PDB file of C-alpha atoms in Angstrom:
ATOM      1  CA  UNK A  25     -25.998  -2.883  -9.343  1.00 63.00           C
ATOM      2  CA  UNK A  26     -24.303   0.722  -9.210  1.00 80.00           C
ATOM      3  CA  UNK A  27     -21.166  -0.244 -11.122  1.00 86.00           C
ATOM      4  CA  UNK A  28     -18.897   2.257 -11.972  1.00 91.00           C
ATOM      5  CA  UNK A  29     -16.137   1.943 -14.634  1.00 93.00           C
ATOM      6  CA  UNK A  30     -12.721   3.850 -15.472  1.00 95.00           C
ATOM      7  CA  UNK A  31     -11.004   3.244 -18.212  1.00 96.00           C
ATOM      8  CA  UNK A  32      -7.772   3.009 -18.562  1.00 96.00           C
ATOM      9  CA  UNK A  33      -6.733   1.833 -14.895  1.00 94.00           C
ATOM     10  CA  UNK A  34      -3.175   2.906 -15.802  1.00 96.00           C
ATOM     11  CA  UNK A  35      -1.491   4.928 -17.689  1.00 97.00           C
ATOM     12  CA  UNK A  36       1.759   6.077 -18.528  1.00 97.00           C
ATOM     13  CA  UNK A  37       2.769   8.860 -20.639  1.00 95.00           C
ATOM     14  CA  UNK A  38       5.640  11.812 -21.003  1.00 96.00           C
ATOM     15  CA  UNK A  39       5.725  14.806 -19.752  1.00 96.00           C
ATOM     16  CA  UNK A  40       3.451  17.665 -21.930  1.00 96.00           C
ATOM     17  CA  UNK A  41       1.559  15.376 -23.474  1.00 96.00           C
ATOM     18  CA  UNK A  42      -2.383  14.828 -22.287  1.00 97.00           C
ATOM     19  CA  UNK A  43      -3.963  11.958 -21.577  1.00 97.00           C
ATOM     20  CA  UNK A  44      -8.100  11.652 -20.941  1.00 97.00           C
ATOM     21  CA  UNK A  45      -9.327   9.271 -18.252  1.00 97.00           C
ATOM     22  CA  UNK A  46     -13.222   8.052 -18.955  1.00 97.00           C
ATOM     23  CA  UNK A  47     -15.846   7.412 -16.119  1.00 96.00           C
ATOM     24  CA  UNK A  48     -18.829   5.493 -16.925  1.00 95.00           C
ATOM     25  CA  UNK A  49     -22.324   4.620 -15.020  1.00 92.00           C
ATOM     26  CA  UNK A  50     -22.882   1.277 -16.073  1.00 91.00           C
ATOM     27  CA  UNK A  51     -26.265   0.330 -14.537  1.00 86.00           C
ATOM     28  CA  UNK A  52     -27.908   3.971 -13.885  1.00 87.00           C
ATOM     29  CA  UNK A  53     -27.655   7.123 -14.404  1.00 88.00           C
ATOM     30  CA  UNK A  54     -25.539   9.173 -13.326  1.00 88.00           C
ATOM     31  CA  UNK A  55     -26.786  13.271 -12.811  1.00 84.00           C
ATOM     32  CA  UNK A  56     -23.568  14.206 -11.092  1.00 90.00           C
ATOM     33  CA  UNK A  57     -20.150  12.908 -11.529  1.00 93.00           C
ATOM     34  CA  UNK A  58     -17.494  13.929  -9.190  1.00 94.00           C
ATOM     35  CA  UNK A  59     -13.651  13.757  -9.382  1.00 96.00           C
ATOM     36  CA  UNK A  60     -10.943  13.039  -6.971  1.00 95.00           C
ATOM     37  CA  UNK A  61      -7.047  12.761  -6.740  1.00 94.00           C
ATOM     38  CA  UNK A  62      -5.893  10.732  -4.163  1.00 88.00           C
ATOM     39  CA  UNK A  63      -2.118  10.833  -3.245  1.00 81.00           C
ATOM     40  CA  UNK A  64       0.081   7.562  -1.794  1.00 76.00           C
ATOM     41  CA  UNK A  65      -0.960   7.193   1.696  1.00 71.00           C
ATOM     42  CA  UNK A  66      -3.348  10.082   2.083  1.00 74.00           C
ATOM     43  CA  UNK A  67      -7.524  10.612   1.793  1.00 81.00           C
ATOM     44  CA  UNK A  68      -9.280  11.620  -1.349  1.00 87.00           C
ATOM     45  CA  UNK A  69      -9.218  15.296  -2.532  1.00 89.00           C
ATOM     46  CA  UNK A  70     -12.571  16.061  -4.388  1.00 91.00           C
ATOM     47  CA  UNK A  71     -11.440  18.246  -7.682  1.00 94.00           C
ATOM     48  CA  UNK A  72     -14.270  18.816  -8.929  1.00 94.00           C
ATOM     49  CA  UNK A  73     -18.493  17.905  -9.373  1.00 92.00           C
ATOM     50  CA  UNK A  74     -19.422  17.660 -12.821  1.00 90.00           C
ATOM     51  CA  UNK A  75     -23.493  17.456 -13.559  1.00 86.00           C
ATOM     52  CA  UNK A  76     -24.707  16.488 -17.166  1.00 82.00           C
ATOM     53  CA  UNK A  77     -24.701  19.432 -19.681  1.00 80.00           C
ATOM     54  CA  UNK A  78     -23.441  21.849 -17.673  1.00 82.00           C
ATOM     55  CA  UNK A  79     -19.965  23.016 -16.608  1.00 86.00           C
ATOM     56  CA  UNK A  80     -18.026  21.666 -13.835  1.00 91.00           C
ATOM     57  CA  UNK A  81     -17.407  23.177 -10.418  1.00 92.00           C
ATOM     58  CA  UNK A  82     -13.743  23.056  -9.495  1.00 94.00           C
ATOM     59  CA  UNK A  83     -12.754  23.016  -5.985  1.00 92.00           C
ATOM     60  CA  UNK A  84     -10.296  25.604  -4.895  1.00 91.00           C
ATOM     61  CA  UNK A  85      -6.839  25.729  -5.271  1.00 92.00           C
ATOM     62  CA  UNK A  86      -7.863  22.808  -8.623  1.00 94.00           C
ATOM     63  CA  UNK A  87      -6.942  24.537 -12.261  1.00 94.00           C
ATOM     64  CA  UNK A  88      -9.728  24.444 -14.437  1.00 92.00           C
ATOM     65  CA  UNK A  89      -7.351  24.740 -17.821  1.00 94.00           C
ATOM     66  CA  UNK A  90      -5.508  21.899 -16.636  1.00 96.00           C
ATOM     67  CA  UNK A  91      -7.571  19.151 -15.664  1.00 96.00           C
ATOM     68  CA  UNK A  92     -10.613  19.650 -18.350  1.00 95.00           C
ATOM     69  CA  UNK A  93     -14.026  17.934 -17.207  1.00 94.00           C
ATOM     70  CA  UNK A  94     -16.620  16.853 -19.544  1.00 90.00           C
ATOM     71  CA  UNK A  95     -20.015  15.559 -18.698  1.00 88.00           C
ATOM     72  CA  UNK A  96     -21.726  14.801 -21.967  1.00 82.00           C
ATOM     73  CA  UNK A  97     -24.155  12.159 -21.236  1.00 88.00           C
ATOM     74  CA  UNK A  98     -25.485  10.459 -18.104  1.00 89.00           C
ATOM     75  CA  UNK A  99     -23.264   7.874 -18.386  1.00 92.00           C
ATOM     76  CA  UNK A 100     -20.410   9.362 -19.198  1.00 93.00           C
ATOM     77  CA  UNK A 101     -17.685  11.616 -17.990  1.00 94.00           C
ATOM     78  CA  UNK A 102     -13.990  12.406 -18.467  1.00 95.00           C
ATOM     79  CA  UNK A 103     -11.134  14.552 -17.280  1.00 97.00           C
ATOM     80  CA  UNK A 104      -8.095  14.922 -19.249  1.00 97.00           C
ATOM     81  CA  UNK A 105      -4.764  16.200 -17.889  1.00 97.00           C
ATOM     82  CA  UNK A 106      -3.811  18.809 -20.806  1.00 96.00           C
ATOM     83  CA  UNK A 107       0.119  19.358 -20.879  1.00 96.00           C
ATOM     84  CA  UNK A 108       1.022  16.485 -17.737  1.00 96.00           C
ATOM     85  CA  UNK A 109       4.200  16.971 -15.664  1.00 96.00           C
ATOM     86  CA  UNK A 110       5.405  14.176 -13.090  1.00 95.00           C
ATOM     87  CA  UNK A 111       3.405  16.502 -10.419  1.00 94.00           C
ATOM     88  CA  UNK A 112       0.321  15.175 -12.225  1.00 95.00           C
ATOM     89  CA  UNK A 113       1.267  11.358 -11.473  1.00 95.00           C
ATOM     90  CA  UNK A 114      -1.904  10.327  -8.656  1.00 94.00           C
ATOM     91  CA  UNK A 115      -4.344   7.924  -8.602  1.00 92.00           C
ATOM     92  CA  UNK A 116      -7.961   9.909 -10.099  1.00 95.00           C
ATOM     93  CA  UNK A 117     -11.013   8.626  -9.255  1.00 95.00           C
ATOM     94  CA  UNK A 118     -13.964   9.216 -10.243  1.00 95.00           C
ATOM     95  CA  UNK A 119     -17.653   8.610  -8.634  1.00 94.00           C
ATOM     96  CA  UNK A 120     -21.239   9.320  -9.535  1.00 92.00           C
ATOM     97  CA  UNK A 121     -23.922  10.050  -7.290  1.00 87.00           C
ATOM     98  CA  UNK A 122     -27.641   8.268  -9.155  1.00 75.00           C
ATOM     99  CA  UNK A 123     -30.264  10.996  -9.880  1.00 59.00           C
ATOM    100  CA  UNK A 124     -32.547   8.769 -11.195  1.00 51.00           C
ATOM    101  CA  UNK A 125     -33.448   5.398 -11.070  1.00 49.00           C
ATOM    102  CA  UNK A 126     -32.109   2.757 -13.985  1.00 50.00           C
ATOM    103  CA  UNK A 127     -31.663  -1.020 -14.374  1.00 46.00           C
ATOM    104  CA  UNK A 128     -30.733  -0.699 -10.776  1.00 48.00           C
ATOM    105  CA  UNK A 129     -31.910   1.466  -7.802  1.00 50.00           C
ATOM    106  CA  UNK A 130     -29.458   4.004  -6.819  1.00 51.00           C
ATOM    107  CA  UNK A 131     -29.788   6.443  -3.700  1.00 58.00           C
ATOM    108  CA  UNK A 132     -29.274   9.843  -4.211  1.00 65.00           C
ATOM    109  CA  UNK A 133     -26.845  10.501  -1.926  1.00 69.00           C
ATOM    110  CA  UNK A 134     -24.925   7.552  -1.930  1.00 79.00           C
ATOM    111  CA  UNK A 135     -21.224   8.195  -4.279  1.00 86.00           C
ATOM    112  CA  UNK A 136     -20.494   5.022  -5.920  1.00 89.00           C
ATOM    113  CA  UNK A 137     -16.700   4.752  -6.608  1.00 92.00           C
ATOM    114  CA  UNK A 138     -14.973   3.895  -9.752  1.00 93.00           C
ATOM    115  CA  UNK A 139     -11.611   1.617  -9.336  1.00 91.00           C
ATOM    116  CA  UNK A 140      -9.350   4.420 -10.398  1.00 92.00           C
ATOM    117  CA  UNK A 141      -6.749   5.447 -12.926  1.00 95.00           C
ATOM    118  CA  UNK A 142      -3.009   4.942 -11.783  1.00 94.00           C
ATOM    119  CA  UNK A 143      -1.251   8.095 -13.696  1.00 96.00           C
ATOM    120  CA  UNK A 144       2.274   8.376 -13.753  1.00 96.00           C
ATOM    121  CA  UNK A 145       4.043  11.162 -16.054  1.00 96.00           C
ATOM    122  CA  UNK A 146       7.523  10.665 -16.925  1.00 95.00           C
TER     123      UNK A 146
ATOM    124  CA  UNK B  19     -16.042  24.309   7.690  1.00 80.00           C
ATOM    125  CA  UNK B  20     -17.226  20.355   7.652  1.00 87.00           C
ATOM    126  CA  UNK B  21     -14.345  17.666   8.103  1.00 91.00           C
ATOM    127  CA  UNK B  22     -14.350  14.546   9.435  1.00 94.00           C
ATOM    128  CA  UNK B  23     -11.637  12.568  11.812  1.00 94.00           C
ATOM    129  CA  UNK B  24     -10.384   9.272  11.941  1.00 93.00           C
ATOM    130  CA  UNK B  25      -8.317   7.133  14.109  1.00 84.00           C
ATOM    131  CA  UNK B  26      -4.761   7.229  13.157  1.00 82.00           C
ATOM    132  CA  UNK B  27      -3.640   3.859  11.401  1.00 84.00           C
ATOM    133  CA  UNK B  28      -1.911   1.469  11.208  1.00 93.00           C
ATOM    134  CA  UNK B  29      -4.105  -1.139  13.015  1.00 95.00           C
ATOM    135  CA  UNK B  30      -2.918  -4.386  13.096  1.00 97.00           C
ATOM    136  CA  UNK B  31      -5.335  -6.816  15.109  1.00 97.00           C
ATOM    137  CA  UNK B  32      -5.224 -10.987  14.985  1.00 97.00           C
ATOM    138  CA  UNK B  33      -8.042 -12.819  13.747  1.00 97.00           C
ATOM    139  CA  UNK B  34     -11.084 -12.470  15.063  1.00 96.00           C
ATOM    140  CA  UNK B  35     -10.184  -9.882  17.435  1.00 97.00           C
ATOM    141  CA  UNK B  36     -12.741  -7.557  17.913  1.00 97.00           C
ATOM    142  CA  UNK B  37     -12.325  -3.878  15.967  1.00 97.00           C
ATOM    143  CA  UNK B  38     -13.462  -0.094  16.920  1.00 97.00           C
ATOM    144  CA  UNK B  39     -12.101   2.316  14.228  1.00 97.00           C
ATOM    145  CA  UNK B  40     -13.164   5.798  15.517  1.00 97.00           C
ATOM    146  CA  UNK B  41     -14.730   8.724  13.447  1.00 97.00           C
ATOM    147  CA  UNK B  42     -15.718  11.622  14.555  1.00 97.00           C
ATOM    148  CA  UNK B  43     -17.385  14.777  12.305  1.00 97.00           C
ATOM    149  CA  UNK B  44     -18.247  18.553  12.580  1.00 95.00           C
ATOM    150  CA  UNK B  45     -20.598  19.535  10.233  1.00 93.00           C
ATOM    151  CA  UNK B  46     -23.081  23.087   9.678  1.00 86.00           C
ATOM    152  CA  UNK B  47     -26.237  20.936   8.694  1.00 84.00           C
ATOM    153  CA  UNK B  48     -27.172  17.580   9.169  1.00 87.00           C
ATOM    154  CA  UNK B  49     -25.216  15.102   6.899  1.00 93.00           C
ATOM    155  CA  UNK B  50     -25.303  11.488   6.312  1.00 93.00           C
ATOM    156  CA  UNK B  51     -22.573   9.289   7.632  1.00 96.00           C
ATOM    157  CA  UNK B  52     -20.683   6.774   5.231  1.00 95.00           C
ATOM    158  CA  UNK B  53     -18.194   3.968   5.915  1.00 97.00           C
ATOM    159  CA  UNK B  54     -15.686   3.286   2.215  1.00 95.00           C
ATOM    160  CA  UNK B  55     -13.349   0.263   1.885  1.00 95.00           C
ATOM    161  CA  UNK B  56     -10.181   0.363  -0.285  1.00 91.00           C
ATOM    162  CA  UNK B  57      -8.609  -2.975  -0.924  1.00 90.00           C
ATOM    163  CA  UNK B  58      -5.126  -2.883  -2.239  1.00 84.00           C
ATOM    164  CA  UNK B  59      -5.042  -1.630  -5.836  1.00 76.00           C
ATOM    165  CA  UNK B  60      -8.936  -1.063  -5.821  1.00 80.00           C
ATOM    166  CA  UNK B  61     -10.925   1.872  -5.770  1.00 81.00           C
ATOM    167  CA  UNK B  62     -13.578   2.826  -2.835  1.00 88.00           C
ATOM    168  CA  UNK B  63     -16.515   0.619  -2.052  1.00 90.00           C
ATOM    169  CA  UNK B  64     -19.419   1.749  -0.002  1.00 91.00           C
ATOM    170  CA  UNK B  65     -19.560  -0.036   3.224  1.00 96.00           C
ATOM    171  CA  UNK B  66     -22.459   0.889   4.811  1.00 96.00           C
ATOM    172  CA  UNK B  67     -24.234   4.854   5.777  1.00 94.00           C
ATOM    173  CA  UNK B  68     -26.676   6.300   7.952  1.00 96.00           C
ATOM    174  CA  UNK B  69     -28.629   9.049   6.993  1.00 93.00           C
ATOM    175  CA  UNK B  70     -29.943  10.511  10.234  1.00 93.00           C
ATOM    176  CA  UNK B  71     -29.039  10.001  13.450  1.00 94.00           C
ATOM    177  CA  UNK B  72     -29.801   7.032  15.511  1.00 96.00           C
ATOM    178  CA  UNK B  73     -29.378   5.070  12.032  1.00 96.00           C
ATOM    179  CA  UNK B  74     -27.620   1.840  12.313  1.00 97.00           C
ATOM    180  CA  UNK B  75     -25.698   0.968   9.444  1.00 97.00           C
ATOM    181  CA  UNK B  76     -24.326  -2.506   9.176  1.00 97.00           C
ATOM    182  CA  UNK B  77     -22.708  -4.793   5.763  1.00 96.00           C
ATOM    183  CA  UNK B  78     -20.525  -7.818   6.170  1.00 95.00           C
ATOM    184  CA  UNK B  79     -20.494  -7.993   9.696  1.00 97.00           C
ATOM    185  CA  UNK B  80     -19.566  -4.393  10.160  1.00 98.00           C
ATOM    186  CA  UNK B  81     -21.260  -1.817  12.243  1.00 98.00           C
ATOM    187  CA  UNK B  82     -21.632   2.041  12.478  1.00 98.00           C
ATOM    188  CA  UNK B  83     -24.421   4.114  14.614  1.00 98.00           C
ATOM    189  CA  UNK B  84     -24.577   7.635  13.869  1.00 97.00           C
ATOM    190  CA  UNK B  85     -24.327   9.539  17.252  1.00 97.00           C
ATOM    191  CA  UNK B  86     -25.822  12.688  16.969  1.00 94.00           C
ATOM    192  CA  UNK B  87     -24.973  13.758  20.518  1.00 95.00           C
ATOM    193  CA  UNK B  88     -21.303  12.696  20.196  1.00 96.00           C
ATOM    194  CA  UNK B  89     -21.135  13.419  16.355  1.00 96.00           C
ATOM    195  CA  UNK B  90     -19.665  10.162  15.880  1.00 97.00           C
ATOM    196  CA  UNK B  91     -20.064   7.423  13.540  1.00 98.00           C
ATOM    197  CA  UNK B  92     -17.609   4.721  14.535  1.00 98.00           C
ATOM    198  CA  UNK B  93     -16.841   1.289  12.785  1.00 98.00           C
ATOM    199  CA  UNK B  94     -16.845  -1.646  14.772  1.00 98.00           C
ATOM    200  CA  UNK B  95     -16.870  -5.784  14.155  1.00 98.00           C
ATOM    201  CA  UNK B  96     -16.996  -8.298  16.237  1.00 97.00           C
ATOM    202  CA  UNK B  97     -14.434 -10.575  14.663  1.00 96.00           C
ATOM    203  CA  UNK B  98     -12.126  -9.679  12.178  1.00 97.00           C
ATOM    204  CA  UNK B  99     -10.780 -11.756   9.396  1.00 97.00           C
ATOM    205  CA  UNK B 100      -7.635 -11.828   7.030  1.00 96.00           C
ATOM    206  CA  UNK B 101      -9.868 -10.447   3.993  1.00 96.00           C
ATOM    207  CA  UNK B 102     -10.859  -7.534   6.069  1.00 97.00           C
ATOM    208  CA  UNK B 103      -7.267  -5.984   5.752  1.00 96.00           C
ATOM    209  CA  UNK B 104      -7.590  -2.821   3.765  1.00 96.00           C
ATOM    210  CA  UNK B 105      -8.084   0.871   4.227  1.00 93.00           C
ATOM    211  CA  UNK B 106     -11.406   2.419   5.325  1.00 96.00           C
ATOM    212  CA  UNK B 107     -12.484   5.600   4.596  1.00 95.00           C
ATOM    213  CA  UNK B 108     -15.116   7.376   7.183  1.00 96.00           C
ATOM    214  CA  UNK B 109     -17.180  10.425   5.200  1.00 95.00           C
ATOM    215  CA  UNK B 110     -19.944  12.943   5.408  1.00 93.00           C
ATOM    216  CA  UNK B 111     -22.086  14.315   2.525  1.00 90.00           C
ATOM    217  CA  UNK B 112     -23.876  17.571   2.642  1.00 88.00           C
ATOM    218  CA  UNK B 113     -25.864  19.304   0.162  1.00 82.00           C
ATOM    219  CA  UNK B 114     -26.807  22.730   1.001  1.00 76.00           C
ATOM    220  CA  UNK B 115     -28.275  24.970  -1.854  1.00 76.00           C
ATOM    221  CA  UNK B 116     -27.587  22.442  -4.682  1.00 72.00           C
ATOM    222  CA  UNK B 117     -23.869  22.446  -3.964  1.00 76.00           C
ATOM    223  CA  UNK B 118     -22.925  18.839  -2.453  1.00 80.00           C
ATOM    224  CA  UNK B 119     -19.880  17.192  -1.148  1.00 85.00           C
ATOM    225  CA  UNK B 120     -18.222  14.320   0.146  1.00 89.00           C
ATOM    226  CA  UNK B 121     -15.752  15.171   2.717  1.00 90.00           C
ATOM    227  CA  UNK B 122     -13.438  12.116   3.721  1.00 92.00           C
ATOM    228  CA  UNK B 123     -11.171  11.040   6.737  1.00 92.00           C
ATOM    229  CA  UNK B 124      -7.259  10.510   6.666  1.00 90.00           C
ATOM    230  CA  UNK B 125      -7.848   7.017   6.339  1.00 92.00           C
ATOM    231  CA  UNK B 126      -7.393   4.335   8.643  1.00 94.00           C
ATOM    232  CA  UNK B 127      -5.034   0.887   7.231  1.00 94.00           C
ATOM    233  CA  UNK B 128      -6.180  -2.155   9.245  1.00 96.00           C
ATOM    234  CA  UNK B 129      -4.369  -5.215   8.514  1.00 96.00           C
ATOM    235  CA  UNK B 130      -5.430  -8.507  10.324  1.00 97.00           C
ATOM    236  CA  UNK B 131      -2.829 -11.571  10.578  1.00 97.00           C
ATOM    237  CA  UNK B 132      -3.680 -14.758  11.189  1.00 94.00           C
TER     238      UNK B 132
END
């Protein structure tokens, strides 16, 4: 149980164009969705929490108008990278944290990783 | 403000050799304690938590008590095998007033050879 999907697990695409990365709850549901970068070598950087229906909360220093969240069910999330430049190639990630029990018990504070999206901008 | 502090990588051990991975925290409140696993070109996998201290977590042979006193949460096994190579990820999670977070470790890369 607690399976998290991301779709697609790479991409490639040239510069200025935008590209939208999907995270999906596949056994529960999913009140908050959260979204990290993580660069070669290094830990995860948490960009933003996104909870269903609302707006998402963008860490510091994380441009809003650039890496668009949306939250529109509780099983679904995505960010897209509006206008990408090779500084946008990273590995995204994407968790959700279970709110509420489903086909499968979830705790709530346990984050249950998706496998990532491999983004590389030429 | 919270972070948390792992043992600098690489570790390379031989099979079955017995592993400590240190990981210490400083938190404001009282969080729980998480162990991740990233095999090579996979995402994270939860390992095992604790969500108070004195907790023992344990999953495939792997062990963490969170140690309130010390504020450490340190991964240990008694015998390591080839498929444990990978990178583990030590974290805390805090929610205070509705606002949560996961705050991760550096990392550590173990890789066991037979």
């Amino acid at each position: 149980g607690a399976v998290v999907s991301q779709h697609p697990s790479r991409v490639i695409c040239k510069s200025g164009t935008s590209v939208k990365i999907e995270c999906r709850s596949l056994d529960f549901q999913a009140t908050t969705m959260f979204w990290y970068r993580q660069f070669p070598k290094k830990s995860l950087m948490l960009m933003a929490t996104s909870n269903e229906g609302s707006k998402a909360t963008y860490e510091q220093g994380v441009e809003k108008d650039k890496f668009l969240i949306n939250h529109a069910s509780l099983t679904l999330s995505t960010l897209t990278v509006t206008s990408a430049h090779p500084e946008d190639s990273s590995f995204y990630i994407c968790s959700a944290r279970g709110g509420r029990t489903g086909a499968s018990r979830t705790s709530t504070d346990t984050q249950y990783f998706g496998p990532g999206t491999r983004l590389t901008v030429l | 403000g919270d972070s948390v502090t792992q043992m600098e990588g690489p570790v390379t051990l031989s099979e079955e050799a017995f592993l400590t991975i240190n990981c210490t925290y400083t938190a404001t409140g009282y969080p729980s304690l998480f162990w991740y696993v990233q095999y090579p070109g996979e995402g994270l996998q939860l390992l095992l938590k604790a969500t108070k201290a004195d907790d023992k977590g344990s999953n495939k042979g792997f062990e963490a008590t969170y140690r309130k006193e010390t504020t450490s949460f340190h991964l240990e096994k008694g015998s390591v095998q080839v498929s444990d190579s990978a990178v583990y990820f030590c974290a805390l999670f805090l929610r205070v007033f509705g606002n949560e977070k996961l705050t991760f470790g550096t990392g550590t890369r173990l890789t066991i050879i037979p």
